[in-house]
Structures are given as C-alpha cells and as structure tokens.
mmCIF file of C-alpha atoms in Angstrom:
data_model
loop_
_atom_site.group_PDB
_atom_site.id
_atom_site.type_symbol
_atom_site.label_atom_id
_atom_site.label_comp_id
_atom_site.label_asym_id
_atom_site.label_seq_id
_atom_site.Cartn_x
_atom_site.Cartn_y
_atom_site.Cartn_z
ATOM 1 C CA MET A 196 20.926 99.939 33.085
ATOM 2 C CA LYS A 197 22.658 97.575 35.468
ATOM 3 C CA LYS A 198 19.804 97.878 37.950
ATOM 4 C CA PHE A 199 17.263 97.137 35.209
ATOM 5 C CA PHE A 200 18.919 93.800 34.371
ATOM 6 C CA GLN A 201 19.161 92.868 38.048
ATOM 7 C CA GLU A 202 15.389 93.381 38.436
ATOM 8 C CA ILE A 203 14.682 91.150 35.417
ATOM 9 C CA LYS A 204 16.906 88.382 36.808
ATOM 10 C CA ALA A 205 15.232 88.589 40.211
ATOM 11 C CA ASP A 206 11.787 88.387 38.645
ATOM 12 C CA ILE A 207 12.748 85.236 36.632
ATOM 13 C CA LYS A 208 14.271 83.667 39.761
ATOM 14 C CA PHE A 209 11.119 84.393 41.777
ATOM 15 C CA LYS A 210 8.837 82.793 39.203
ATOM 16 C CA SER A 211 10.986 79.679 38.992
ATOM 17 C CA ALA A 212 10.994 79.179 42.792
ATOM 18 C CA GLY A 213 7.634 77.328 42.719
ATOM 19 C CA PRO A 214 4.375 77.910 44.620
ATOM 20 C CA GLY A 215 4.492 80.192 47.610
ATOM 21 C CA GLN A 216 3.931 79.332 51.268
ATOM 22 C CA LYS A 217 3.205 81.064 54.588
ATOM 23 C CA LEU A 218 6.091 82.231 56.744
ATOM 24 C CA THR A 219 4.677 80.339 59.742
ATOM 25 C CA GLU A 220 4.547 77.030 57.840
ATOM 26 C CA SER A 221 7.484 74.712 58.163
ATOM 27 C CA VAL A 222 8.943 72.856 55.278
ATOM 28 C CA GLY A 223 8.002 69.446 56.712
ATOM 29 C CA GLU A 224 4.344 70.411 57.050
ATOM 30 C CA ARG A 225 3.832 70.761 53.347
ATOM 31 C CA ALA A 226 0.966 68.667 52.068
ATOM 32 C CA PRO A 227 2.204 65.984 49.745
ATOM 33 C CA LYS A 228 1.062 66.189 46.226
ATOM 34 C CA GLU A 229 -1.740 63.846 45.325
ATOM 35 C CA LYS A 230 -0.572 61.097 43.089
ATOM 36 C CA PRO A 231 -2.694 60.327 40.107
ATOM 37 C CA ASN A 232 -4.932 57.368 40.465
ATOM 38 C CA GLN A 233 -3.244 54.100 39.457
ATOM 39 C CA PRO A 234 -4.955 52.391 36.533
ATOM 40 C CA ALA A 235 -6.710 49.153 37.378
ATOM 41 C CA LEU A 236 -4.850 45.978 36.575
ATOM 42 C CA ARG A 237 -5.830 44.603 33.194
ATOM 43 C CA GLN A 238 -7.541 41.292 33.346
ATOM 44 C CA PRO A 239 -6.063 38.630 31.102
ATOM 45 C CA ARG A 240 -7.995 38.294 27.861
ATOM 46 C CA GLN A 241 -9.723 34.981 27.481
ATOM 47 C CA GLY A 242 -9.157 33.002 24.301
ATOM 48 C CA PRO A 243 -12.022 32.700 21.832
ATOM 49 C CA THR A 244 -14.310 29.725 22.224
ATOM 50 C CA ASP A 245 -14.679 26.964 19.631
ATOM 51 C CA GLU A 246 -18.073 28.335 18.555
ATOM 52 C CA ALA A 247 -16.602 31.802 18.035
ATOM 53 C CA GLN A 248 -13.766 30.422 15.944
ATOM 54 C CA MET A 249 -16.141 28.420 13.742
ATOM 55 C CA ALA A 250 -18.402 31.439 13.271
ATOM 56 C CA ALA A 251 -15.428 33.631 12.354
ATOM 57 C CA ALA A 252 -14.159 31.026 9.873
ATOM 58 C CA ALA A 253 -17.562 30.772 8.204
ATOM 59 C CA ALA A 254 -17.865 34.568 7.977
ATOM 60 C CA LEU A 255 -14.378 34.798 6.509
ATOM 61 C CA ALA A 256 -15.218 32.123 3.926
ATOM 62 C CA ARG A 257 -18.355 34.004 2.867
ATOM 63 C CA LEU A 258 -16.408 37.240 2.625
ATOM 64 C CA GLU A 259 -13.754 35.595 0.420
ATOM 65 C CA GLN A 260 -16.469 34.386 -1.941
ATOM 66 C CA LYS A 261 -18.054 37.832 -2.276
ATOM 67 C CA GLN A 262 -14.992 40.052 -2.336
ATOM 68 C CA PRO A 263 -11.710 38.887 -3.928
ATOM 69 C CA ARG A 264 -8.787 39.611 -1.703
ATOM 70 C CA ALA A 265 -5.773 41.545 -2.845
ATOM 71 C CA ARG A 266 -2.845 39.331 -3.543
ATOM 72 C CA GLY A 267 -0.262 39.242 -0.826
ATOM 73 C CA PRO A 268 3.477 39.166 -1.179
ATOM 74 C CA THR A 269 4.642 36.760 -3.821
ATOM 75 C CA SER A 270 8.398 36.606 -3.432
ATOM 76 C CA GLN A 271 9.756 33.960 -1.110
ATOM 77 C CA GLU A 272 11.736 36.345 1.075
ATOM 78 C CA SER A 273 8.849 38.793 1.573
ATOM 79 C CA ILE A 274 6.497 35.955 2.511
ATOM 80 C CA ARG A 275 8.967 34.620 5.057
ATOM 81 C CA ASN A 276 9.355 38.074 6.600
ATOM 82 C CA GLN A 277 5.589 38.489 6.799
ATOM 83 C CA VAL A 278 5.186 35.103 8.477
ATOM 84 C CA ARG A 279 7.942 35.900 10.988
ATOM 85 C CA LYS A 280 6.209 39.179 11.910
ATOM 86 C CA GLU A 281 2.882 37.439 12.415
ATOM 87 C CA LEU A 282 4.456 34.702 14.566
ATOM 88 C CA ARG A 283 6.246 37.295 16.718
ATOM 89 C CA ALA A 284 3.045 39.271 17.175
ATOM 90 C CA GLU A 285 1.121 36.137 18.155
ATOM 91 C CA ALA A 286 3.851 35.123 20.605
ATOM 92 C CA THR A 287 3.825 38.588 22.198
ATOM 93 C CA VAL A 288 0.056 38.624 22.596
ATOM 94 C CA SER A 289 -0.092 35.111 24.031
ATOM 95 C CA ALA A 290 2.736 35.879 26.504
ATOM 96 C CA SER A 291 1.067 39.085 27.753
ATOM 97 C CA THR A 292 -2.504 37.786 27.998
ATOM 98 C CA GLU A 293 -2.057 34.204 29.182
ATOM 99 C CA ALA A 294 -2.566 33.805 32.916
ATOM 100 C CA PRO A 295 -2.424 30.735 35.174
ATOM 101 C CA GLY A 296 -5.686 28.836 35.377
ATOM 102 C CA THR A 297 -7.162 30.201 32.147
ATOM 103 C CA ASN A 298 -8.158 28.025 29.199
ATOM 104 C CA THR A 299 -6.556 29.240 25.983
ATOM 105 C CA VAL A 300 -7.028 27.880 22.481
ATOM 106 C CA PRO A 301 -3.725 27.626 20.559
ATOM 107 C CA GLU A 302 -3.655 29.235 17.156
ATOM 108 C CA ALA A 303 -3.614 26.795 14.259
ATOM 109 C CA LYS A 304 -0.446 26.680 12.232
ATOM 110 C CA GLU A 305 -0.862 28.455 8.923
ATOM 111 C CA GLU A 306 -0.709 25.915 6.104
ATOM 112 C CA GLY A 307 -1.305 28.312 3.228
ATOM 113 C CA SER A 308 1.785 30.418 3.844
ATOM 114 C CA ALA A 309 3.864 28.614 1.201
ATOM 115 C CA HIS A 310 4.378 30.686 -1.916
ATOM 116 C CA LEU A 311 3.526 27.758 -4.213
ATOM 117 C CA ALA A 312 0.221 25.912 -3.983
ATOM 118 C CA VAL A 313 2.018 22.784 -5.262
ATOM 119 C CA PRO A 314 5.765 22.312 -5.839
ATOM 120 C CA SER A 315 5.229 21.036 -9.403
ATOM 121 C CA VAL A 316 3.038 18.801 -11.517
ATOM 122 C CA CYS A 317 3.862 15.303 -10.234
ATOM 123 C CA PHE A 318 3.087 11.790 -11.434
ATOM 124 C CA THR A 319 2.991 8.322 -9.885
ATOM 125 C CA CYS A 320 4.748 5.368 -11.505
ATOM 126 C CA PRO A 321 2.321 2.393 -11.710
ATOM 127 C CA LEU A 322 5.186 -0.109 -11.470
ATOM 128 C CA THR A 323 7.138 1.262 -8.500
ATOM 129 C CA GLY A 324 4.693 3.698 -6.890
ATOM 130 C CA ALA A 325 7.314 6.466 -6.880
ATOM 131 C CA THR A 326 6.263 10.112 -7.169
ATOM 132 C CA LEU A 327 7.996 11.771 -10.120
ATOM 133 C CA ARG A 328 8.321 15.200 -11.634
ATOM 134 C CA LYS A 329 7.286 15.769 -15.212
ATOM 135 C CA ASP A 330 10.876 15.633 -16.477
ATOM 136 C CA GLN A 331 11.571 12.363 -14.623
ATOM 137 C CA ARG A 332 8.593 10.172 -15.511
ATOM 138 C CA ASP A 333 9.641 8.778 -18.932
ATOM 139 C CA ALA A 334 13.166 7.835 -17.877
ATOM 140 C CA HIS A 335 11.924 6.260 -14.644
ATOM 141 C CA ILE A 336 9.264 4.161 -16.391
ATOM 142 C CA LYS A 337 11.771 2.895 -18.963
ATOM 143 C CA GLU A 338 14.190 1.941 -16.212
ATOM 144 C CA ALA A 339 11.419 0.164 -14.292
ATOM 145 C CA ILE A 340 10.384 -1.831 -17.379
ATOM 146 C CA LEU A 341 13.963 -2.862 -18.150
ATOM 147 C CA SER A 342 14.520 -3.973 -14.565
ATOM 148 C CA HIS A 343 11.368 -6.128 -14.840
ATOM 149 C CA PHE A 344 13.079 -8.416 -17.385
ATOM 150 C CA SER A 345 14.894 -10.261 -14.604
ATOM 151 C CA THR A 346 11.613 -11.397 -13.005
ATOM 152 C CA ASP A 347 9.103 -11.715 -15.890
ATOM 153 C CA PRO A 348 10.682 -11.329 -19.351
ATOM 154 C CA VAL A 349 7.411 -11.975 -21.224
ATOM 155 C CA ALA A 350 5.478 -9.243 -19.385
ATOM 156 C CA ALA A 351 8.466 -6.869 -19.597
ATOM 157 C CA SER A 352 8.817 -7.360 -23.374
ATOM 158 C CA ILE A 353 5.075 -6.745 -23.861
ATOM 159 C CA MET A 354 5.296 -3.535 -21.816
ATOM 160 C CA LYS A 355 8.323 -2.469 -23.847
ATOM 161 C CA ILE A 356 6.502 -2.999 -27.160
ATOM 162 C CA HIS A 357 3.491 -0.914 -26.114
ATOM 163 C CA THR A 358 5.373 1.782 -24.169
ATOM 164 C CA PHE A 359 8.631 2.436 -26.019
ATOM 165 C CA ASN A 360 6.967 2.785 -29.452
ATOM 166 C CA ARG A 361 4.909 5.982 -29.760
ATOM 167 C CA ASP A 362 3.231 5.294 -33.122
ATOM 168 C CA ARG A 363 0.080 3.471 -32.043
ATOM 169 C CA ASP A 364 -0.870 2.452 -35.592
ATOM 170 C CA ARG A 365 2.485 0.772 -36.194
ATOM 171 C CA VAL A 366 2.269 -0.952 -32.815
ATOM 172 C CA LYS A 367 -1.185 -2.337 -33.598
ATOM 173 C CA LEU A 368 -0.052 -3.595 -36.995
ATOM 174 C CA GLY A 369 3.017 -5.315 -35.523
ATOM 175 C CA VAL A 370 1.065 -6.859 -32.628
ATOM 176 C CA ASP A 371 -1.577 -8.230 -34.986
ATOM 177 C CA THR A 372 1.146 -9.777 -37.162
ATOM 178 C CA ILE A 373 2.794 -11.484 -34.168
ATOM 179 C CA ALA A 374 -0.616 -12.761 -33.045
ATOM 180 C CA LYS A 375 -1.135 -14.225 -36.515
ATOM 181 C CA TYR A 376 2.200 -16.098 -36.271
ATOM 182 C CA LEU A 377 1.158 -17.602 -32.917
ATOM 183 C CA ASP A 378 -2.310 -18.486 -34.222
ATOM 184 C CA ASN A 379 -0.801 -20.482 -37.071
ATOM 185 C CA ILE A 380 1.405 -22.403 -34.640
ATOM 186 C CA CYS A 381 -1.498 -23.221 -32.296
ATOM 187 C CA LEU A 382 -3.802 -24.238 -35.173
ATOM 188 C CA HIS A 383 -1.164 -26.273 -37.021
ATOM 189 C CA PRO A 384 1.295 -27.612 -34.426
ATOM 190 C CA GLU A 385 2.395 -30.418 -36.716
ATOM 191 C CA GLU A 386 3.356 -28.088 -39.572
ATOM 192 C CA GLU A 387 7.060 -27.277 -39.313
ATOM 193 C CA LYS A 388 6.895 -24.245 -41.603
ATOM 194 C CA TYR A 389 4.764 -22.303 -39.103
ATOM 195 C CA ARG A 390 7.371 -22.755 -36.364
ATOM 196 C CA LYS A 391 9.979 -20.845 -38.369
ATOM 197 C CA ILE A 392 9.998 -17.082 -39.006
ATOM 198 C CA LYS A 393 12.421 -15.695 -41.544
ATOM 199 C CA LEU A 394 14.012 -12.516 -40.179
ATOM 200 C CA GLN A 395 14.720 -11.084 -43.642
ATOM 201 C CA ASN A 396 11.115 -11.517 -44.682
ATOM 202 C CA ARG A 397 9.652 -8.257 -46.005
ATOM 203 C CA VAL A 398 6.576 -8.425 -43.726
ATOM 204 C CA PHE A 399 8.751 -9.140 -40.677
ATOM 205 C CA GLN A 400 11.095 -6.264 -41.483
ATOM 206 C CA GLU A 401 8.335 -3.693 -42.146
ATOM 207 C CA ARG A 402 5.957 -4.584 -39.313
ATOM 208 C CA ILE A 403 7.943 -6.238 -36.518
ATOM 209 C CA ASN A 404 11.652 -5.545 -36.760
ATOM 210 C CA CYS A 405 11.057 -1.779 -36.599
ATOM 211 C CA LEU A 406 9.424 -2.027 -33.163
ATOM 212 C CA GLU A 407 11.363 -2.030 -29.887
ATOM 213 C CA GLY A 408 10.806 -5.060 -27.697
ATOM 214 C CA THR A 409 9.663 -7.525 -30.376
ATOM 215 C CA HIS A 410 12.884 -9.532 -30.411
ATOM 216 C CA GLU A 411 12.831 -9.789 -26.617
ATOM 217 C CA PHE A 412 9.227 -11.056 -26.821
ATOM 218 C CA PHE A 413 10.056 -13.824 -29.323
ATOM 219 C CA GLU A 414 12.996 -14.995 -27.219
ATOM 220 C CA ALA A 415 10.950 -14.847 -23.991
ATOM 221 C CA ILE A 416 8.172 -17.133 -25.321
ATOM 222 C CA GLY A 417 10.597 -19.780 -26.618
ATOM 223 C CA PHE A 418 11.904 -18.739 -30.039
ATOM 224 C CA GLN A 419 15.620 -19.149 -30.780
ATOM 225 C CA LYS A 420 17.711 -17.710 -33.582
ATOM 226 C CA ALA A 421 19.235 -20.208 -36.004
ATOM 227 C CA LEU A 422 20.910 -20.220 -39.431
ATOM 228 C CA LEU A 423 18.979 -22.480 -41.788
ATOM 229 C CA PRO A 424 19.447 -23.306 -45.463
ATOM 230 C CA VAL A 425 16.999 -21.856 -47.943
ATOM 231 C CA PRO A 426 15.967 -23.737 -51.089
ATOM 232 C CA ASP A 427 17.295 -22.298 -54.322
ATOM 233 C CA GLN A 428 19.749 -20.120 -52.390
ATOM 234 C CA GLU A 429 23.448 -20.608 -51.824
ATOM 235 C CA GLY A 430 23.966 -19.364 -48.273
ATOM 236 C CA PRO A 431 21.840 -19.910 -45.134
ATOM 237 C CA GLU A 432 19.621 -17.221 -43.583
ATOM 238 C CA GLU A 433 18.660 -16.336 -40.039
ATOM 239 C CA PHE A 434 15.356 -17.631 -38.666
ATOM 240 C CA TYR A 435 13.396 -17.586 -35.417
ATOM 241 C CA VAL A 436 12.631 -21.234 -34.579
ATOM 242 C CA LEU A 437 10.228 -22.261 -31.819
ATOM 243 C CA SER A 438 11.778 -24.689 -29.353
ATOM 244 C CA GLU A 439 10.297 -28.114 -28.658
ATOM 245 C CA ALA A 440 9.643 -27.220 -25.022
ATOM 246 C CA ALA A 441 7.545 -24.183 -26.006
ATOM 247 C CA LEU A 442 5.733 -26.184 -28.689
ATOM 248 C CA ALA A 443 4.696 -28.730 -26.062
ATOM 249 C CA GLN A 444 2.795 -25.980 -24.172
ATOM 250 C CA PRO A 445 0.310 -24.469 -26.638
ATOM 251 C CA GLN A 446 -1.757 -23.027 -23.757
ATOM 252 C CA SER A 447 1.174 -20.818 -22.771
ATOM 253 C CA LEU A 448 1.534 -19.531 -26.324
ATOM 254 C CA GLN A 449 -2.177 -18.722 -26.438
ATOM 255 C CA ARG A 450 -1.959 -16.918 -23.089
ATOM 256 C CA HIS A 451 1.024 -14.849 -24.230
ATOM 257 C CA ARG A 452 -0.867 -13.953 -27.400
ATOM 258 C CA GLU A 453 -3.833 -12.648 -25.385
ATOM 259 C CA GLN A 454 -1.535 -10.666 -23.104
ATOM 260 C CA LEU A 455 0.100 -9.038 -26.110
ATOM 261 C CA LEU A 456 -3.231 -8.076 -27.691
ATOM 262 C CA VAL A 457 -4.895 -6.575 -24.602
ATOM 263 C CA ALA A 458 -1.844 -4.769 -23.180
ATOM 264 C CA GLU A 459 -1.746 -0.978 -22.906
ATOM 265 C CA PRO A 460 1.180 1.465 -22.680
ATOM 266 C CA VAL A 461 2.583 1.979 -19.199
ATOM 267 C CA ARG A 462 1.858 5.614 -18.390
ATOM 268 C CA ALA A 463 2.461 7.484 -15.168
ATOM 269 C CA THR A 464 -0.750 8.642 -13.503
ATOM 270 C CA LEU A 465 -1.216 12.247 -12.423
ATOM 271 C CA ALA A 466 -0.615 12.636 -8.683
ATOM 272 C CA ARG A 467 -3.468 14.514 -6.993
ATOM 273 C CA GLN A 468 -1.111 15.971 -4.339
ATOM 274 C CA ARG A 469 -4.008 16.363 -1.951
ATOM 275 C CA ARG A 470 -3.664 19.213 0.545
ATOM 276 C CA VAL A 471 -6.019 20.676 3.130
ATOM 277 C CA PHE A 472 -5.944 24.355 4.123
ATOM 278 C CA ARG A 473 -7.531 25.637 7.302
ATOM 279 C CA PRO A 474 -9.693 28.789 7.104
ATOM 280 C CA SER A 475 -7.328 31.780 7.068
ATOM 281 C CA PRO A 476 -6.572 34.868 4.944
ATOM 282 C CA MET A 477 -3.370 33.274 3.635
ATOM 283 C CA ALA A 478 -5.218 30.210 2.304
ATOM 284 C CA SER A 479 -6.632 32.211 -0.610
ATOM 285 C CA GLN A 480 -3.167 33.396 -1.710
ATOM 286 C CA PHE A 481 -1.358 31.024 -4.027
ATOM 287 C CA ASP A 482 1.056 30.754 -6.920
ATOM 288 C CA LEU A 483 1.351 27.942 -9.447
ATOM 289 C CA PRO A 484 4.636 26.407 -10.641
ATOM 290 C CA GLY A 485 5.840 26.761 -14.187
ATOM 291 C CA ASP A 486 4.678 23.242 -15.089
ATOM 292 C CA PHE A 487 1.157 24.629 -15.373
ATOM 293 C CA PHE A 488 2.180 27.263 -17.935
ATOM 294 C CA ASN A 489 5.472 26.339 -19.640
ATOM 295 C CA LEU A 490 5.114 25.575 -23.339
ATOM 296 C CA THR A 491 7.289 23.440 -25.566
ATOM 297 C CA ALA A 492 8.655 24.698 -28.867
ATOM 298 C CA GLU A 493 5.890 22.887 -30.766
ATOM 299 C CA GLU A 494 3.206 24.409 -28.544
ATOM 300 C CA ILE A 495 4.641 27.897 -29.027
ATOM 301 C CA LYS A 496 4.618 27.470 -32.812
ATOM 302 C CA ARG A 497 1.061 26.190 -32.703
ATOM 303 C CA GLU A 498 0.019 29.127 -30.509
ATOM 304 C CA GLN A 499 1.599 31.591 -32.934
ATOM 305 C CA LYS A 500 -0.221 29.942 -35.821
ATOM 306 C CA LEU A 501 -3.526 30.156 -33.963
ATOM 307 C CA ARG A 502 -2.996 33.845 -33.267
ATOM 308 C CA SER A 503 -2.258 34.514 -36.928
ATOM 309 C CA GLU A 504 -5.453 32.705 -37.864
ATOM 310 C CA ALA A 505 -7.366 34.717 -35.286
ATOM 311 C CA VAL A 506 -6.188 37.962 -36.877
ATOM 312 C CA GLU A 507 -7.359 36.727 -40.274
ATOM 313 C CA ARG A 508 -10.749 35.700 -38.883
ATOM 314 C CA LEU A 509 -11.424 39.220 -37.680
ATOM 315 C CA SER A 510 -11.724 40.358 -41.283
ATOM 316 C CA VAL A 511 -14.192 37.668 -42.423
ATOM 317 C CA LEU A 512 -17.601 36.471 -41.308
ATOM 318 C CA ARG A 513 -17.672 33.179 -39.409
ATOM 319 C CA THR A 514 -20.289 30.443 -39.500
ATOM 320 C CA LYS A 515 -21.616 28.583 -36.469
ATOM 321 C CA ALA A 516 -19.416 25.575 -37.233
ATOM 322 C CA MET A 517 -16.340 27.798 -37.365
ATOM 323 C CA ARG A 518 -17.179 29.327 -33.996
ATOM 324 C CA GLU A 519 -17.687 25.879 -32.448
ATOM 325 C CA ARG A 520 -14.285 24.740 -33.722
ATOM 326 C CA GLU A 521 -12.683 27.812 -32.159
ATOM 327 C CA GLU A 522 -14.337 27.056 -28.827
ATOM 328 C CA GLN A 523 -13.078 23.467 -28.910
ATOM 329 C CA ARG A 524 -9.565 24.705 -29.708
ATOM 330 C CA GLU A 525 -9.699 27.115 -26.774
ATOM 331 C CA MET A 526 -10.786 24.336 -24.411
ATOM 332 C CA ARG A 527 -7.803 22.211 -25.456
ATOM 333 C CA LYS A 528 -5.386 25.013 -24.605
ATOM 334 C CA TYR A 529 -4.856 23.949 -20.974
ATOM 335 C CA THR A 530 -3.495 20.578 -19.860
ATOM 336 C CA TYR A 531 -3.676 20.746 -16.051
ATOM 337 C CA THR A 532 -5.929 22.483 -13.579
ATOM 338 C CA LEU A 533 -5.677 22.981 -9.815
ATOM 339 C CA LEU A 534 -9.053 22.754 -8.066
ATOM 340 C CA ARG A 535 -9.986 23.732 -4.531
ATOM 341 C CA VAL A 536 -13.169 22.559 -2.846
ATOM 342 C CA ARG A 537 -14.503 24.635 0.045
ATOM 343 C CA LEU A 538 -15.983 22.351 2.690
ATOM 344 C CA PRO A 539 -18.854 23.385 5.029
ATOM 345 C CA ASP A 540 -16.422 24.118 7.899
ATOM 346 C CA GLY A 541 -14.456 26.569 5.707
ATOM 347 C CA CYS A 542 -11.477 24.292 5.054
ATOM 348 C CA LEU A 543 -10.136 24.011 1.500
ATOM 349 C CA LEU A 544 -9.434 20.657 -0.150
ATOM 350 C CA GLN A 545 -6.949 20.974 -3.025
ATOM 351 C CA GLY A 546 -6.029 18.573 -5.837
ATOM 352 C CA THR A 547 -4.392 18.517 -9.284
ATOM 353 C CA PHE A 548 -6.349 17.242 -12.293
ATOM 354 C CA TYR A 549 -6.174 17.065 -16.059
ATOM 355 C CA ALA A 550 -8.231 19.834 -17.618
ATOM 356 C CA ARG A 551 -10.121 17.242 -19.694
ATOM 357 C CA GLU A 552 -11.015 14.937 -16.809
ATOM 358 C CA ARG A 553 -14.672 14.385 -16.003
ATOM 359 C CA VAL A 554 -16.570 15.876 -13.083
ATOM 360 C CA ALA A 555 -16.996 12.353 -11.675
ATOM 361 C CA ALA A 556 -13.250 12.353 -10.896
ATOM 362 C CA LEU A 557 -13.723 15.398 -8.644
ATOM 363 C CA TYR A 558 -16.598 13.705 -6.807
ATOM 364 C CA ALA A 559 -14.438 10.620 -6.244
ATOM 365 C CA PHE A 560 -11.564 12.798 -5.016
ATOM 366 C CA VAL A 561 -13.776 14.582 -2.467
ATOM 367 C CA ARG A 562 -15.413 11.327 -1.366
ATOM 368 C CA GLU A 563 -12.015 9.748 -0.632
ATOM 369 C CA ALA A 564 -11.137 12.664 1.656
ATOM 370 C CA LEU A 565 -14.343 12.450 3.705
ATOM 371 C CA GLN A 566 -14.497 10.440 6.896
ATOM 372 C CA SER A 567 -18.093 9.407 6.151
ATOM 373 C CA ASP A 568 -17.781 8.772 2.430
ATOM 374 C CA TRP A 569 -21.290 7.296 2.207
ATOM 375 C CA LEU A 570 -22.999 10.633 2.876
ATOM 376 C CA PRO A 571 -24.445 12.329 -0.242
ATOM 377 C CA PHE A 572 -23.193 15.802 -1.193
ATOM 378 C CA ASP A 573 -23.359 18.311 -4.045
ATOM 379 C CA LEU A 574 -20.631 20.420 -5.608
ATOM 380 C CA LEU A 575 -21.245 23.965 -6.819
ATOM 381 C CA ALA A 576 -18.938 25.984 -9.046
ATOM 382 C CA SER A 577 -17.861 29.470 -8.002
ATOM 383 C CA GLY A 578 -20.677 30.987 -10.057
ATOM 384 C CA GLY A 579 -23.354 28.845 -8.389
ATOM 385 C CA GLN A 580 -23.536 26.242 -11.159
ATOM 386 C CA ARG A 581 -24.290 22.748 -9.844
ATOM 387 C CA LEU A 582 -21.806 20.120 -11.013
ATOM 388 C CA SER A 583 -23.598 16.842 -11.643
ATOM 389 C CA GLU A 584 -21.691 13.624 -11.050
ATOM 390 C CA ASP A 585 -23.748 11.740 -13.648
ATOM 391 C CA GLU A 586 -23.023 14.114 -16.540
ATOM 392 C CA SER A 587 -19.995 13.347 -18.693
ATOM 393 C CA LEU A 588 -18.738 16.932 -18.696
ATOM 394 C CA ALA A 589 -15.025 17.710 -18.537
ATOM 395 C CA PHE A 590 -13.547 20.436 -16.361
ATOM 396 C CA ASN A 591 -12.691 22.616 -19.341
ATOM 397 C CA GLU A 592 -16.320 22.377 -20.489
ATOM 398 C CA CYS A 593 -17.480 23.557 -17.052
ATOM 399 C CA GLY A 594 -15.052 26.487 -16.985
ATOM 400 C CA LEU A 595 -12.793 24.816 -14.376
ATOM 401 C CA ARG A 596 -9.560 24.894 -16.338
ATOM 402 C CA VAL A 597 -7.640 28.132 -15.736
ATOM 403 C CA GLY A 598 -5.388 28.292 -12.684
ATOM 404 C CA THR A 599 -7.298 27.577 -9.482
ATOM 405 C CA ARG A 600 -11.058 27.574 -9.096
ATOM 406 C CA HIS A 601 -12.963 27.279 -5.849
ATOM 407 C CA VAL A 602 -15.766 24.742 -5.742
ATOM 408 C CA CYS A 603 -18.255 24.722 -2.872
#
C-alpha cells in the first residue's frame, strides 16, 4: 500500500514538472516562449464636427416629437447624482481621447438639468421694475405707491384710488362724483358754494368717503379741511374748501380731473422668464412649481361644486348651449401656461403666459428673441395646427393651456 501511494505522488510530480526536453539540451538553450502580439496603439478619437452635431440635434428633435421620452429622475438629489455621473464620464472620455494637436469640440453645458422649468410664477412691478413672486406682488405695489407720495402726491393718490379699492363699480361711481365736483368749480369759479364740499353729506359719505385715497387726492389738488358754520344749525361742520391758489389755476384742476378719469389700477405684469435650452435629452424633462397648480380655498370650493354638477349632468340630457357652457368653464380652469417653442436648430425657447392670452403675444415673444426679427415665420402646434397671428384666439382655445406644450 505504501508503494502504491509513492507511485501516485511520483506521477503527479512528473506531470507538474512542465514540458520535457532532450538530455543533450542545456537549460540556457531553451527557446523563449513567443510573446503574444502587442495590440496596436489606439488612435485618439476625433471630436464630432459642427455639421455632425447639428445633424444629431435635428434627428434628436424629430425623435422627441414622434416618441415621448420616459421621464427622468424628478427628485433633486437623484438629478444631481445623475448629472455628476454624466460629468465624470465626459471628463474621463475627454482625458483619454484628447491628444496634442487635435481639434476637439467642447461639450455644451446642459441647461435643462434643473428639476424645475421655472422657479415660480413671477411678476414685474411697473413702478420699480422689480421681479416679484406671486405672494409678494400686492404688498410691493402698495409700498411703491405709498412711497410715490413724496414726489407726486396727485399721481400717487390717483393710483391709490384705482388700485387699493377692488370694487370697480364703486370706484367708477366715486370717480365720477369727484369729477362732477371739479366740473362745477371750473364752470362756475365765481360761485363760492361749489368750492366747498360738506364731509357729512350723504352723497360724499356713500360714494367718496368709503374709498381709499380720496382724501389724499382732495388735499393734493388744493382742498383744505375747515370748520364752517351751517345755517339753521347750532354747531359748525367740517368742509373741504378749495384754496385760492388752486382756484387761480383752473387748467391744473381740469388736468387732474382727466388723470383721475382715465387712470387704471396698477397691476404687476406677468414675467415671461425667458429661457433657452440647447438640444439635449434632458431639455425635454421638466417639472412645474406649485404656483401653476395650487388652488385657493375659494377655487377648491368652486371645483367641488363643479364636480357635483357634473355628476348630476350625467343623469340628464344636455342641450348644445349647456355643452358650450361646460366647454367655456373648462377653458377657464387654468390661469397660467408654460410654452416652449422649438426653433429650426433644435433649441427650445421657453416663456410663461396667461392661459387666456392671445396667440399674437406668443408671436411677439418669439420675435423679440430672434436676432433678425424682421424675418417672417410660422408657428405650429404639437399636433400640426398652424397658429395664426391675426386670429384673436387665446391659448386655452388652441389647446395650449395644460402644463408645457411644444410649439414648432
């Protein structure tokens, strides 16, 4: 048994000794093993030409129109991680392929990588030019109007009357009454009774005293408060009396009257927040802030009422007029819309609009962004519908009201 195991060990040792050789061959005369052929050095990859990049961008734009892409990561952290990975990969490729003397085209920085297409719905103050969020606009405009009293009290008081009072019917009635007071003074400058306005007068109390800014307007154009005796009454009462200096300038009173009649409320204008996205897969991925969707308590109650009515309508037959009213109600559901216009080079031009703005506003927005704004162009909706600049159609009537729509 011992001999059997010795033979097995010897056989294993013999096989592990390697290839055999002749007894007459020295160790140094062994032929060296042939080394495998070395792979050829890789030539540095040339960067794509401008024509190739433009062709790829156009093909990508056509593909995005035909096939909707799957939405990418939406959380802020996941998007940042994805962008970091892409930047590292691009840096690695450029470091390994770039060689001295070669012309390389740097990759464009991705502008559509932000998780929000716009930070919020913003507005521009017409008095200061400041850009404001939705929750800041009213307070900022009021502060700007009040600060305007130090420079032009007449204009500031007129703005306060038209802006601070929301009931437009009451404002019109009060403004017309003030204009009538000034008309009587200009037509009858010699009549003393027209230069005095009794503050406790029923018409004054119901139409003028209830409005903010009216007292500031009277004082700014030259009226002064005074206690005057009243016939058949024991004590004096308070009056507005026009000063002699203001009475000597009837043209100024007439000008202030016209300013008061033609004035409009000071409202912040919607900021377009124009952005341009280069052709890339990330440009078609976007999220909208809550300003586009958040509803107030009144809007939620109205929406619940509309849904209850919709359930009731399912059980009854509806006429054509009823269906048209429902369509109009549906079109008024959205306040803002975010539009993107795809330019011939594949870039995307983005702007914020009211859902009830006219198509002409979109044409003006695109024309302002063009270097040669005199060149004619046409806009097509995503379904191929041509948007005419001359027609008075609103975006919600064209179907451009929900979220973001691409326009070619």
